[in-house]
Short mmCIF file of C-alpha atoms and ligand atoms in Angstrom, two decimals:
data_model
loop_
_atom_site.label_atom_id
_atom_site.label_comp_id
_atom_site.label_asym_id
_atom_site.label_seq_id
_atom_site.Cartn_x
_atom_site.Cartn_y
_atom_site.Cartn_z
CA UNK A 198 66.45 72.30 92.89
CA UNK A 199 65.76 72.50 89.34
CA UNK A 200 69.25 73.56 86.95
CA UNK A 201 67.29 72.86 83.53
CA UNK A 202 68.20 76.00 81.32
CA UNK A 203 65.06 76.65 79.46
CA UNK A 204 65.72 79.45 76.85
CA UNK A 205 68.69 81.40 75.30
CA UNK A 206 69.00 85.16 75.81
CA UNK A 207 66.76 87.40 74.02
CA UNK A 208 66.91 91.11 72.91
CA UNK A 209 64.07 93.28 73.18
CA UNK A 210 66.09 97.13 72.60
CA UNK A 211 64.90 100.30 74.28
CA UNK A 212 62.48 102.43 71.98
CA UNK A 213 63.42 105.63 73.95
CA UNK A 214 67.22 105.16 75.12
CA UNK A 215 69.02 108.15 76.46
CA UNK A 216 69.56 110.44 73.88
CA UNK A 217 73.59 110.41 72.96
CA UNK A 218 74.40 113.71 73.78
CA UNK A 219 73.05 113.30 76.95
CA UNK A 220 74.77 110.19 77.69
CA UNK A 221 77.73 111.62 76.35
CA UNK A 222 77.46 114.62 79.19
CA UNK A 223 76.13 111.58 81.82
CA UNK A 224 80.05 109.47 80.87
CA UNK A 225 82.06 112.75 81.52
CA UNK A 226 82.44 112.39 85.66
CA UNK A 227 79.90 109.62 86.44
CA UNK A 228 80.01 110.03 90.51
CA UNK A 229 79.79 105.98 91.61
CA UNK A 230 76.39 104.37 90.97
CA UNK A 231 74.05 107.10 90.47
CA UNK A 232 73.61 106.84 86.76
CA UNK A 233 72.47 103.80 84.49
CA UNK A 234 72.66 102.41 80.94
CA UNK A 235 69.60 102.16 79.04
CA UNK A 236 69.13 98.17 79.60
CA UNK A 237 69.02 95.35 82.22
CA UNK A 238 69.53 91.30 81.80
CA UNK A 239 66.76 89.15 83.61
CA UNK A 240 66.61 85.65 83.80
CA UNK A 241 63.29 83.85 86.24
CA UNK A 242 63.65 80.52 88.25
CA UNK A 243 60.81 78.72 89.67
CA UNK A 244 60.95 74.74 90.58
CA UNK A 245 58.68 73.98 88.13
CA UNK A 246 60.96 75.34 84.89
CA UNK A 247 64.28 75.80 86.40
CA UNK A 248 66.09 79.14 84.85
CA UNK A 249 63.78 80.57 82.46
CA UNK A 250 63.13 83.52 80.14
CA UNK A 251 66.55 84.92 79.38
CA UNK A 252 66.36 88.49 78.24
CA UNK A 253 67.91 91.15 78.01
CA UNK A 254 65.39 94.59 78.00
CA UNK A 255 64.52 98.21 78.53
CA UNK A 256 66.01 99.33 82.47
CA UNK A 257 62.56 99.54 84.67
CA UNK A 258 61.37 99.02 87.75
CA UNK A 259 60.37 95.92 89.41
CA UNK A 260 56.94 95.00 91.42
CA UNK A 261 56.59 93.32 94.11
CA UNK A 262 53.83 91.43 96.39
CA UNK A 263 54.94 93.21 99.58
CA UNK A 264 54.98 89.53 100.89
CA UNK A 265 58.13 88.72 98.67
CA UNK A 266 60.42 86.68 100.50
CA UNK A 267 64.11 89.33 99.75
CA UNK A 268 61.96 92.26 101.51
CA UNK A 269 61.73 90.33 105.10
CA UNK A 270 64.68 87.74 105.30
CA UNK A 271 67.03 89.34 102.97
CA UNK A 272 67.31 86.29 100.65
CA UNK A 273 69.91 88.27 98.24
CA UNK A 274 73.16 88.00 96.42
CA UNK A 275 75.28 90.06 94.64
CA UNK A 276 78.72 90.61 92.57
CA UNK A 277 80.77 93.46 91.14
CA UNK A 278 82.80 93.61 88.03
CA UNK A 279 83.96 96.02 85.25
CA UNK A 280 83.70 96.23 81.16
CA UNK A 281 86.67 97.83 80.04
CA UNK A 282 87.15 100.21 77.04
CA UNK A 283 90.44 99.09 75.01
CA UNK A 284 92.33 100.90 72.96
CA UNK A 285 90.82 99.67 69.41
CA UNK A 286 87.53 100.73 70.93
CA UNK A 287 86.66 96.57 71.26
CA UNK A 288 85.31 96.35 75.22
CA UNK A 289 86.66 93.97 77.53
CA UNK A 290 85.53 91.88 81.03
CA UNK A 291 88.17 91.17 83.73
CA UNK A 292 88.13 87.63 84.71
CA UNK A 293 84.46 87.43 85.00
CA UNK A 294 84.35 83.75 85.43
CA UNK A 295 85.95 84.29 88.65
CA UNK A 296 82.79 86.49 89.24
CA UNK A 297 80.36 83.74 87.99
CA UNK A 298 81.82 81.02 90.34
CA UNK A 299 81.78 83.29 93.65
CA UNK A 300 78.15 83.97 92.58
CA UNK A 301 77.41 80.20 92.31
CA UNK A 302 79.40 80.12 95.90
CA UNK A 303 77.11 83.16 97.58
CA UNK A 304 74.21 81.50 96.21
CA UNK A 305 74.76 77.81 98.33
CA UNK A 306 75.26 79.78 101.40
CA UNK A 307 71.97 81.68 100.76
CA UNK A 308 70.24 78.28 99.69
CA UNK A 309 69.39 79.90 96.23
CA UNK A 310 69.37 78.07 93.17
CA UNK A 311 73.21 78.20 91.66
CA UNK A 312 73.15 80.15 88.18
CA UNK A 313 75.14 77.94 85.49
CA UNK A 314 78.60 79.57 84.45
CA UNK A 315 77.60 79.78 80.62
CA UNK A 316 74.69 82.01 81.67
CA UNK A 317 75.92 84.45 83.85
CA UNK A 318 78.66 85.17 81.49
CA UNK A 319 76.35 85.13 78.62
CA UNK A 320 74.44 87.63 80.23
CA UNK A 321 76.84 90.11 81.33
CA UNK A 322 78.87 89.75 78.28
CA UNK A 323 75.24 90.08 76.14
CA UNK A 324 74.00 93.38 78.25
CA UNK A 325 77.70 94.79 77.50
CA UNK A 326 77.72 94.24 73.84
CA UNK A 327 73.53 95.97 73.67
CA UNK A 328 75.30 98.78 75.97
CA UNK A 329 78.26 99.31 74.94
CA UNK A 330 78.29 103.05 74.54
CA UNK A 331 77.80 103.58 78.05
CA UNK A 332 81.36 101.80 78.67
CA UNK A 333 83.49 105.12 79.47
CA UNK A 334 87.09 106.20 78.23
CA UNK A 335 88.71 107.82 80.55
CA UNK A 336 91.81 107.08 82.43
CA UNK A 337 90.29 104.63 85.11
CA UNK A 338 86.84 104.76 84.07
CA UNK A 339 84.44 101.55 83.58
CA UNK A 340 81.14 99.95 83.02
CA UNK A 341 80.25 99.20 86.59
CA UNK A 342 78.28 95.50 86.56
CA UNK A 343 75.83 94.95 88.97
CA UNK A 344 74.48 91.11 88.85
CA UNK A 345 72.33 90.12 91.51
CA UNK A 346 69.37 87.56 92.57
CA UNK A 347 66.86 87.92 94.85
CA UNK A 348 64.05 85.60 96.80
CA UNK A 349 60.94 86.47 95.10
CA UNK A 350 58.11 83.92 96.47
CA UNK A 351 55.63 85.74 98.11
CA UNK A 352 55.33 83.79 101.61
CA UNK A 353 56.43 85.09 105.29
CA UNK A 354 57.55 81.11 106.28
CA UNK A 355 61.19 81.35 106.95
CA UNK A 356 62.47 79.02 104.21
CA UNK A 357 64.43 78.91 101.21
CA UNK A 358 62.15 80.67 98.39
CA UNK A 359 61.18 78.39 95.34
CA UNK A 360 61.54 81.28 93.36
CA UNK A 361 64.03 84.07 91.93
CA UNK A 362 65.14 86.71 89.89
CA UNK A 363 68.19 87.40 88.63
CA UNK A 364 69.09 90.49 87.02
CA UNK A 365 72.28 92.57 85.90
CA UNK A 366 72.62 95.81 85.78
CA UNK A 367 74.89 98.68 84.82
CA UNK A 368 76.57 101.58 85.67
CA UNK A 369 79.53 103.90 84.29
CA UNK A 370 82.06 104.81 87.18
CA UNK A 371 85.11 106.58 87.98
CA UNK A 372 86.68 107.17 90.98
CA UNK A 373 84.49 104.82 93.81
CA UNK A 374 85.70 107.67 96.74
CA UNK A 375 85.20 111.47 96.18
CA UNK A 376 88.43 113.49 95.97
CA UNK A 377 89.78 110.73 93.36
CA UNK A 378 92.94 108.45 94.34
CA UNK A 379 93.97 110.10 97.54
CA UNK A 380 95.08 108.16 100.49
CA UNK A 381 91.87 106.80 102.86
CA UNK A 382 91.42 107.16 106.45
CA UNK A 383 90.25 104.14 108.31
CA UNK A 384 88.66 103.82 112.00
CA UNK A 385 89.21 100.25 113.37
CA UNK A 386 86.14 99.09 114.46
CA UNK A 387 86.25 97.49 118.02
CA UNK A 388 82.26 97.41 118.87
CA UNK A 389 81.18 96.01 115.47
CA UNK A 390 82.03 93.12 113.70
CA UNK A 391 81.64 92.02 109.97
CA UNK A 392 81.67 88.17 110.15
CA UNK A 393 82.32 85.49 112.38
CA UNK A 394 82.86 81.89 111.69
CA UNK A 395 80.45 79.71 110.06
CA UNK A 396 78.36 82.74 109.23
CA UNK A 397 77.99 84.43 105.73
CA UNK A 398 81.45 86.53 105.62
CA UNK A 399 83.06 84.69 102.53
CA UNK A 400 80.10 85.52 100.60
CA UNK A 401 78.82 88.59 98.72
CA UNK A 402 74.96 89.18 100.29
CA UNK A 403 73.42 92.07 100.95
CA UNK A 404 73.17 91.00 104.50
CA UNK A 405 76.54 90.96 105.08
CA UNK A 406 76.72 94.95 104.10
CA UNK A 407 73.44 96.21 105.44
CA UNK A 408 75.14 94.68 109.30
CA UNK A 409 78.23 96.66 108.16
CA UNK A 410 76.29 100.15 107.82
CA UNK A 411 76.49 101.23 111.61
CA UNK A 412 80.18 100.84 111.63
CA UNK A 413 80.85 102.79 108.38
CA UNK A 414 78.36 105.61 109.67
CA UNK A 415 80.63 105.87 113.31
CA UNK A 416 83.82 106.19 110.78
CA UNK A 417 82.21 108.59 108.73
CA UNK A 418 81.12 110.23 112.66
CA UNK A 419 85.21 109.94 113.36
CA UNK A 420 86.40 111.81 110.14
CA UNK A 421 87.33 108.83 108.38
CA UNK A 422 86.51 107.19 105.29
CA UNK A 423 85.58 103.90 106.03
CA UNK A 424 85.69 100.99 108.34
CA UNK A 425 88.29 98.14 109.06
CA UNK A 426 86.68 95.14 110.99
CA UNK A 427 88.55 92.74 113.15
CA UNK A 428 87.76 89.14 113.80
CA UNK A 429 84.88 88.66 115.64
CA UNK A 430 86.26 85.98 117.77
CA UNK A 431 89.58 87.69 119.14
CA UNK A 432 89.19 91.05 118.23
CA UNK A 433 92.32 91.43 117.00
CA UNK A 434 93.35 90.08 113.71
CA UNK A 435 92.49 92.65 110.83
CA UNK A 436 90.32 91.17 108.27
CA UNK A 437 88.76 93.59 105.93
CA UNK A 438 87.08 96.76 105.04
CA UNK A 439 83.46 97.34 104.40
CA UNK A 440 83.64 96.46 100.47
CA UNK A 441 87.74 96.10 100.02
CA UNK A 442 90.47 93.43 100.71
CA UNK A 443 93.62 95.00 102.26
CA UNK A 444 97.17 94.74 101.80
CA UNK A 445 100.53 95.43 103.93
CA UNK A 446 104.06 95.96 101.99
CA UNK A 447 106.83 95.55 104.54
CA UNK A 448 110.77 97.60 104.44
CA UNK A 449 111.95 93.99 102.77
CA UNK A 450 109.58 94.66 99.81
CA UNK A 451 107.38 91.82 101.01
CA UNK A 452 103.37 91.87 101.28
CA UNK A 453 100.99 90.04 103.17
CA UNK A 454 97.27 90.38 102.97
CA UNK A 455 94.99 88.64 105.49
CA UNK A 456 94.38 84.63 105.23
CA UNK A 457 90.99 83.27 103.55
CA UNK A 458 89.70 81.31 106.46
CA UNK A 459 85.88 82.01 105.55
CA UNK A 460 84.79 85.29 107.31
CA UNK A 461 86.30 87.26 104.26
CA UNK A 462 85.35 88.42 101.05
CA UNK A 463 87.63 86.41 98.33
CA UNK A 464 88.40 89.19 96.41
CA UNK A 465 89.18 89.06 92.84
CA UNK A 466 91.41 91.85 92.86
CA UNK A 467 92.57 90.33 95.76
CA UNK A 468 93.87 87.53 93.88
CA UNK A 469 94.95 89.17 90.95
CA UNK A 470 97.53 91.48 93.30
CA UNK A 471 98.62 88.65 94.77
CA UNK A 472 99.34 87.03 91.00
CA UNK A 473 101.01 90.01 89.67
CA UNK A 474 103.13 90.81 92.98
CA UNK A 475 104.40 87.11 92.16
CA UNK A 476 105.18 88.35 88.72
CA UNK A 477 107.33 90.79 89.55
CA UNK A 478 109.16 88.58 92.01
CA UNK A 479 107.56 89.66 95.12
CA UNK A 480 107.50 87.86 98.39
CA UNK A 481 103.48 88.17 99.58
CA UNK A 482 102.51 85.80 102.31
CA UNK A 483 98.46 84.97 103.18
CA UNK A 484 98.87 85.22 106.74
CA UNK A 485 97.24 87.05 110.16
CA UNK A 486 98.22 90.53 110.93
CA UNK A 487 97.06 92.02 114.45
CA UNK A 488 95.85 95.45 114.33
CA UNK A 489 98.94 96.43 117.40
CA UNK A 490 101.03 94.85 115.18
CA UNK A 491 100.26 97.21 112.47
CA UNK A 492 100.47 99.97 114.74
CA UNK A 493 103.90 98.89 115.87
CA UNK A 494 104.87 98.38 112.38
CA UNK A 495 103.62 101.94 111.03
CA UNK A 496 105.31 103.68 114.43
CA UNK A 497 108.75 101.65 113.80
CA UNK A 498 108.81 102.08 110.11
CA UNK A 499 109.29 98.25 109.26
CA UNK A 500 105.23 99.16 107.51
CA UNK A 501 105.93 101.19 104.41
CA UNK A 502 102.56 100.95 102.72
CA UNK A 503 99.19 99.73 103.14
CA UNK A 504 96.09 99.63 100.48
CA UNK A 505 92.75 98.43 100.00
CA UNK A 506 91.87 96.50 96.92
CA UNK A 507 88.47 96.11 95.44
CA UNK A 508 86.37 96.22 92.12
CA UNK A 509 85.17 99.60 92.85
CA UNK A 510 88.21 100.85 95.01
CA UNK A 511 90.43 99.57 92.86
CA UNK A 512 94.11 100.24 94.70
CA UNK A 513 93.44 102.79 97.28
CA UNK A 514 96.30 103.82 99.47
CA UNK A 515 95.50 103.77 103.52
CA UNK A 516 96.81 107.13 105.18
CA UNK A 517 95.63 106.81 109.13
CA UNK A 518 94.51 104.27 110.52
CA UNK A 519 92.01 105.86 114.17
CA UNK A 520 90.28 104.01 116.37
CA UNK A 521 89.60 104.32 120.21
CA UNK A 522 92.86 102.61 121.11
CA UNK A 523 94.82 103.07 117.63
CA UNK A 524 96.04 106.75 116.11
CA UNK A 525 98.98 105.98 113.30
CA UNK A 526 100.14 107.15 110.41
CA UNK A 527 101.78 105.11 107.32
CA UNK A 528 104.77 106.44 106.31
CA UNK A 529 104.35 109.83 105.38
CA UNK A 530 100.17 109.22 104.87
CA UNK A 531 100.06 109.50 101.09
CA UNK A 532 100.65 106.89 98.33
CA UNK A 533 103.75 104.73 98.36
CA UNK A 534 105.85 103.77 95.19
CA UNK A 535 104.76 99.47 95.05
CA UNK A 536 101.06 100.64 95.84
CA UNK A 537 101.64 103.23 92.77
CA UNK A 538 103.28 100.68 90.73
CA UNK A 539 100.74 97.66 91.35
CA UNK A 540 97.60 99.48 90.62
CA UNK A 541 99.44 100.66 87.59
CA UNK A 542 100.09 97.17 86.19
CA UNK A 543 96.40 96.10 87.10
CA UNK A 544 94.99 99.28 85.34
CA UNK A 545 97.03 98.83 82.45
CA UNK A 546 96.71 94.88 82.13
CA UNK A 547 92.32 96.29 82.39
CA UNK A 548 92.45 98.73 79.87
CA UNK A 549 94.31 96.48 77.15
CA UNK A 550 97.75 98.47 77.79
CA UNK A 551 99.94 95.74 78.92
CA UNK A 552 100.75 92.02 78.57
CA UNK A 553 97.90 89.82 79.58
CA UNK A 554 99.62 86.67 80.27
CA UNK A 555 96.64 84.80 82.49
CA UNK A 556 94.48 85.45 79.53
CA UNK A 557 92.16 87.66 82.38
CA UNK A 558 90.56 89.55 79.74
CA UNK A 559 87.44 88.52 78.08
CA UNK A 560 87.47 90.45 74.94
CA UNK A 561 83.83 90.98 73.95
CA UNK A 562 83.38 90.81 69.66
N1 LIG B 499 85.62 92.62 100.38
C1 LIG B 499 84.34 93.02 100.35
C2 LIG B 499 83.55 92.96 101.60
C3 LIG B 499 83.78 93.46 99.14
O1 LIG B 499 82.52 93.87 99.09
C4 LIG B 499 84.59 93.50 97.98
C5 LIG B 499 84.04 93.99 96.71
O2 LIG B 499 83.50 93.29 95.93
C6 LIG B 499 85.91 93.05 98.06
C7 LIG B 499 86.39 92.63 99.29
C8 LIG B 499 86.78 93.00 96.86
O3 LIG B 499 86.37 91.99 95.99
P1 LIG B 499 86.64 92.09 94.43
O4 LIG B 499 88.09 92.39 94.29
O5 LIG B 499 86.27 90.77 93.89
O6 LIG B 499 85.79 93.19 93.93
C1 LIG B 500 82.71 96.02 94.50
O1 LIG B 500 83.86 96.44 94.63
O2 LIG B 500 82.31 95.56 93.43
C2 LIG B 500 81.76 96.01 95.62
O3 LIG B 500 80.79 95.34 95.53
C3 LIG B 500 82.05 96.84 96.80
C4 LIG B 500 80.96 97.80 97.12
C5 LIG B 500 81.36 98.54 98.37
C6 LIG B 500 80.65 98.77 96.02
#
């Protein structure tokens, strides 16, 4: 592996960008990932040179050798974060280091080439500043960042590739599930699972999503929104939704979320909850909940809320939880008041309204 950095990032602007009324119309109600800024970052790695022309350009397509390594084995990371507007206009990242460091930690368990720290957040933070009137205003709304890196020798042996791109791209978002911040239905999954030890669960790879598809079409099938996975080994300890972390909040005010033993996602938003719930003196424990439990807890009433937590979700409330041997309710299905009151405190700690006493922010000049 070669980690010589051989250029700084360079600018080459778009001669035709999206006109500005048009983007203007394209910000109002963006519906999650369908439209696109005007630019892309790019940076090459081959053995020989290590990382390698650092640019930021014009958004356009890629071309491949259909031979390229990502198209057969999958050879592919990703991450998700958000540029914030503030309110003096200025734009702002959330945490992204915490983004660069899980993408250094996807990229060992994919034997890819770690990117350095400086240059992932160089790159984000460079493709925000060159698109930074596609960052949205509204209540909730963001620059959605896509970076990812993908295997792109051209060779069908089943090794690590000895070359790669990386690229980041972006997309203004609102509301990641139609119908805005209503409660979700999930349907436990007991014939699929997302990860099992020692495989690829803790990190973000396109992999671990495309195995998760089947699942989230039988929920859809079921009426519900998406898909909560068990542990593959028992089939009984709740680990995670398709792309969200998940959270309990007990009748004692408590909340527990599901340990980090290596067949989850570490969220960042995950974390953060977990940090602010502390700041408002609130018990939250890292510990195994069985799905019968939660059923026992939601029938009893000792469950008063439950959300999912994610980049894109945000804080989504869970209604109904349905599966072939689970049908409950959570208190009376809608949002509940801490769920309310933490995604309030994150959104307003994002958007530059609040107190931002872990210096999370990355204000962008
Ligand atoms: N779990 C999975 C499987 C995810 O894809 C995501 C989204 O990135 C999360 C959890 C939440 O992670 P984060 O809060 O860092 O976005
Ligand atoms: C994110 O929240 O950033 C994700 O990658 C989740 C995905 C389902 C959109």
């Amino acid at each position: 592996m070669n980690n010589n950095v051989v250029s700084t990032i360079s600018v080459e602007p778009h001669a035709n960008p999206v006109a500005a009324a048009e983007r203007e119309r394209l910000l109002q109600d963006p519906v999650f990932g369908r439209v696109f800024s005007d630019h892309m970052a790019t940076i090459h790695y081959t053995e020989a040179l290590g990382w390698h022309d650092a640019r930021i350009g014009p958004r356009g397509a890629f071309q491949f050798d259909p031979a390229t390594l990502v198209l057969h084995y999958a050879q592919e990371i990703f991450e998700g974060m958000k540029a914030y507007r503030q309110p003096d206009g200025a734009a702002a990242l959330f945490r992204p280091g915490a983004n660069a460091r899980r993408f250094q930690n996807s990229a060992t368990r994919l034997a890819m080439p770690p990117l350095p720290e400086a240059l992932f957040l160089e790159s984000v933070r460079e493709l925000v500043r060159v698109d930074r009137n596609w960052i949205p205003a509204a209540e909730g709304a963001a620059l959605y960042l896509r970076p990812f890196m993908i295997a792109t020798e051209a060779v069908l042996g089943m090794k690590p590739s000895s070359e790669y791109t990386y690229c980041v791209i972006a997309s203004p978002v609102g509301s990641y599930f139609k119908g805005g911040a209503r409660a979700v239905t999930l349907w436990v999954s007991d014939q699929y699972t997302r990860a099992a030890p020692g495989g690829t669960g803790d990190a973000k790879c396109g992999g671990n999503y495309a195995a998760s598809l089947a699942a989230q079409a039988e929920a859809i099938r079921e009426g519900c929104d998406q898909v909560v996975f068990l542990d593959a080994v028992e089939r009984r300890w709740v680990e995670e939704l398709g792309g969200m972390n998940v959270f309990f909040v007990f009748e004692d005010g408590s909340l527990q979320t599901p340990p980090l033993t290596g067949t989850i996602l570490p969220g960042i938003t995950r974390d953060s909850i977990i940090i602010l719930a502390r700041d408002m003196g609130l018990t939250v424990r890292e510990e195994p909940y069985s799905i019968d439990q939660w059923q026992a807890d939601a029938t009893s009433g000792r469950l008063r809320e439950a959300f999912a937590c994610g980049t894109a979700a945000v804080v989504t409330p869970i209604g109904t939880v349905k599966g072939r041997q689970h049908n409950f309710t959570i208190a009376d299905g809608g949002t509940g008041a801490l769920t309310a009151r933490l995604k309030a405190a994150l959104l307003d700690l994002q958007q530059g309204r609040a107190a931002d006493p872990h210096g999370w922010l990355d204000r962008l000049v």
